[in-house]
Tab-separated table of C-alpha atoms in Angstrom:
chain	number	residue	atom	x	y	z
A	1	THR	CA	0.756	-18.997	-6.090
A	2	SER	CA	-0.646	-15.878	-7.657
A	3	PHE	CA	-1.583	-12.602	-6.152
A	4	GLY	CA	-4.022	-10.023	-7.458
A	5	ILE	CA	-2.952	-6.355	-7.674
A	6	SER	CA	-5.398	-3.480	-7.198
A	7	ILE	CA	-4.929	0.184	-7.599
A	8	PHE	CA	-7.248	2.518	-5.837
A	9	ILE	CA	-7.283	6.265	-6.349
A	10	HIS	CA	-9.949	7.802	-4.169
A	11	ASP	CA	-10.017	9.552	-0.766
A	12	GLY	CA	-12.171	6.999	0.967
A	13	LEU	CA	-9.772	4.115	0.747
A	14	GLY	CA	-6.648	6.248	1.564
A	15	THR	CA	-8.535	7.480	4.617
A	16	ALA	CA	-9.406	3.941	5.775
A	17	PHE	CA	-5.792	2.825	5.421
A	18	GLY	CA	-4.384	5.936	7.094
A	19	VAL	CA	-2.529	7.186	4.048
A	20	PHE	CA	-4.598	10.134	2.892
A	21	GLN	CA	-2.849	13.516	3.092
A	22	SER	CA	-4.835	16.716	3.033
A	23	GLY	CA	-3.253	19.936	1.595
A	24	GLY	CA	0.150	18.606	0.624
A	25	HIS	CA	2.250	20.169	-2.083
A	26	MET	CA	0.225	18.140	-4.656
A	27	GLY	CA	-3.108	18.918	-3.021
A	28	ASN	CA	-5.302	16.252	-1.494
A	29	THR	CA	-3.842	12.882	-2.283
A	30	ASP	CA	-2.942	9.525	-0.897
A	31	SER	CA	0.732	8.776	0.053
A	32	HIS	CA	2.568	6.196	-1.994
A	33	SER	CA	1.897	2.914	-0.176
A	34	MET	CA	1.476	-0.770	-0.638
A	35	PHE	CA	-0.411	-3.332	1.383
A	36	VAL	CA	-0.618	-7.114	1.338
A	37	ILE	CA	-4.088	-8.210	2.193
A	38	ASP	CA	-4.978	-11.970	2.600
A	39	ALA	CA	-8.037	-13.675	1.232
A	40	GLY	CA	-9.907	-12.970	4.446
A	41	GLY	CA	-9.368	-9.216	4.072
A	42	ILE	CA	-6.714	-8.952	6.820
A	43	ILE	CA	-3.765	-6.608	6.239
A	44	ARG	CA	-0.636	-8.839	6.549
A	45	TRP	CA	1.861	-6.135	5.644
A	46	GLY	CA	1.999	-2.504	4.634
A	47	GLU	CA	4.599	0.130	3.842
A	48	ILE	CA	4.234	3.895	3.301
A	49	SER	CA	7.007	5.497	1.261
A	50	PRO	CA	7.857	9.202	1.571
A	51	SER	CA	10.255	8.824	-1.356
A	52	MET	CA	7.698	7.301	-3.802
A	53	ASN	CA	9.636	4.014	-3.786
A	54	ILE	CA	8.926	0.825	-2.071
A	55	PRO	CA	11.853	-1.610	-2.680
A	56	MET	CA	10.710	-4.761	-4.541
A	57	ALA	CA	12.579	-6.870	-2.007
A	58	HIS	CA	10.174	-5.675	0.757
A	59	VAL	CA	7.190	-6.648	-1.292
A	60	THR	CA	8.658	-10.063	-2.357
A	61	LYS	CA	9.385	-10.808	1.361
A	62	ALA	CA	5.933	-9.821	2.443
A	63	LEU	CA	4.220	-11.954	-0.268
A	64	ALA	CA	6.375	-15.008	0.644
A	65	GLU	CA	5.461	-14.576	4.344
A	66	ALA	CA	1.741	-14.226	3.473
A	67	SER	CA	1.490	-17.376	1.396
């Protein structure tokens, strides 16, 4: 099984996913986050990280559960 990876850096998507932060110490930016979205566009898993780190074990588990 393979999974695509997409990186989006614009306010519209961050706002839609609830991760956009306005006026933080780095200005207006999206929080560090990762989501697993199935082929039908349904969010199957998501994690927001205040420490800029999402453990790979969390991602691997989410991908296994989504497949």
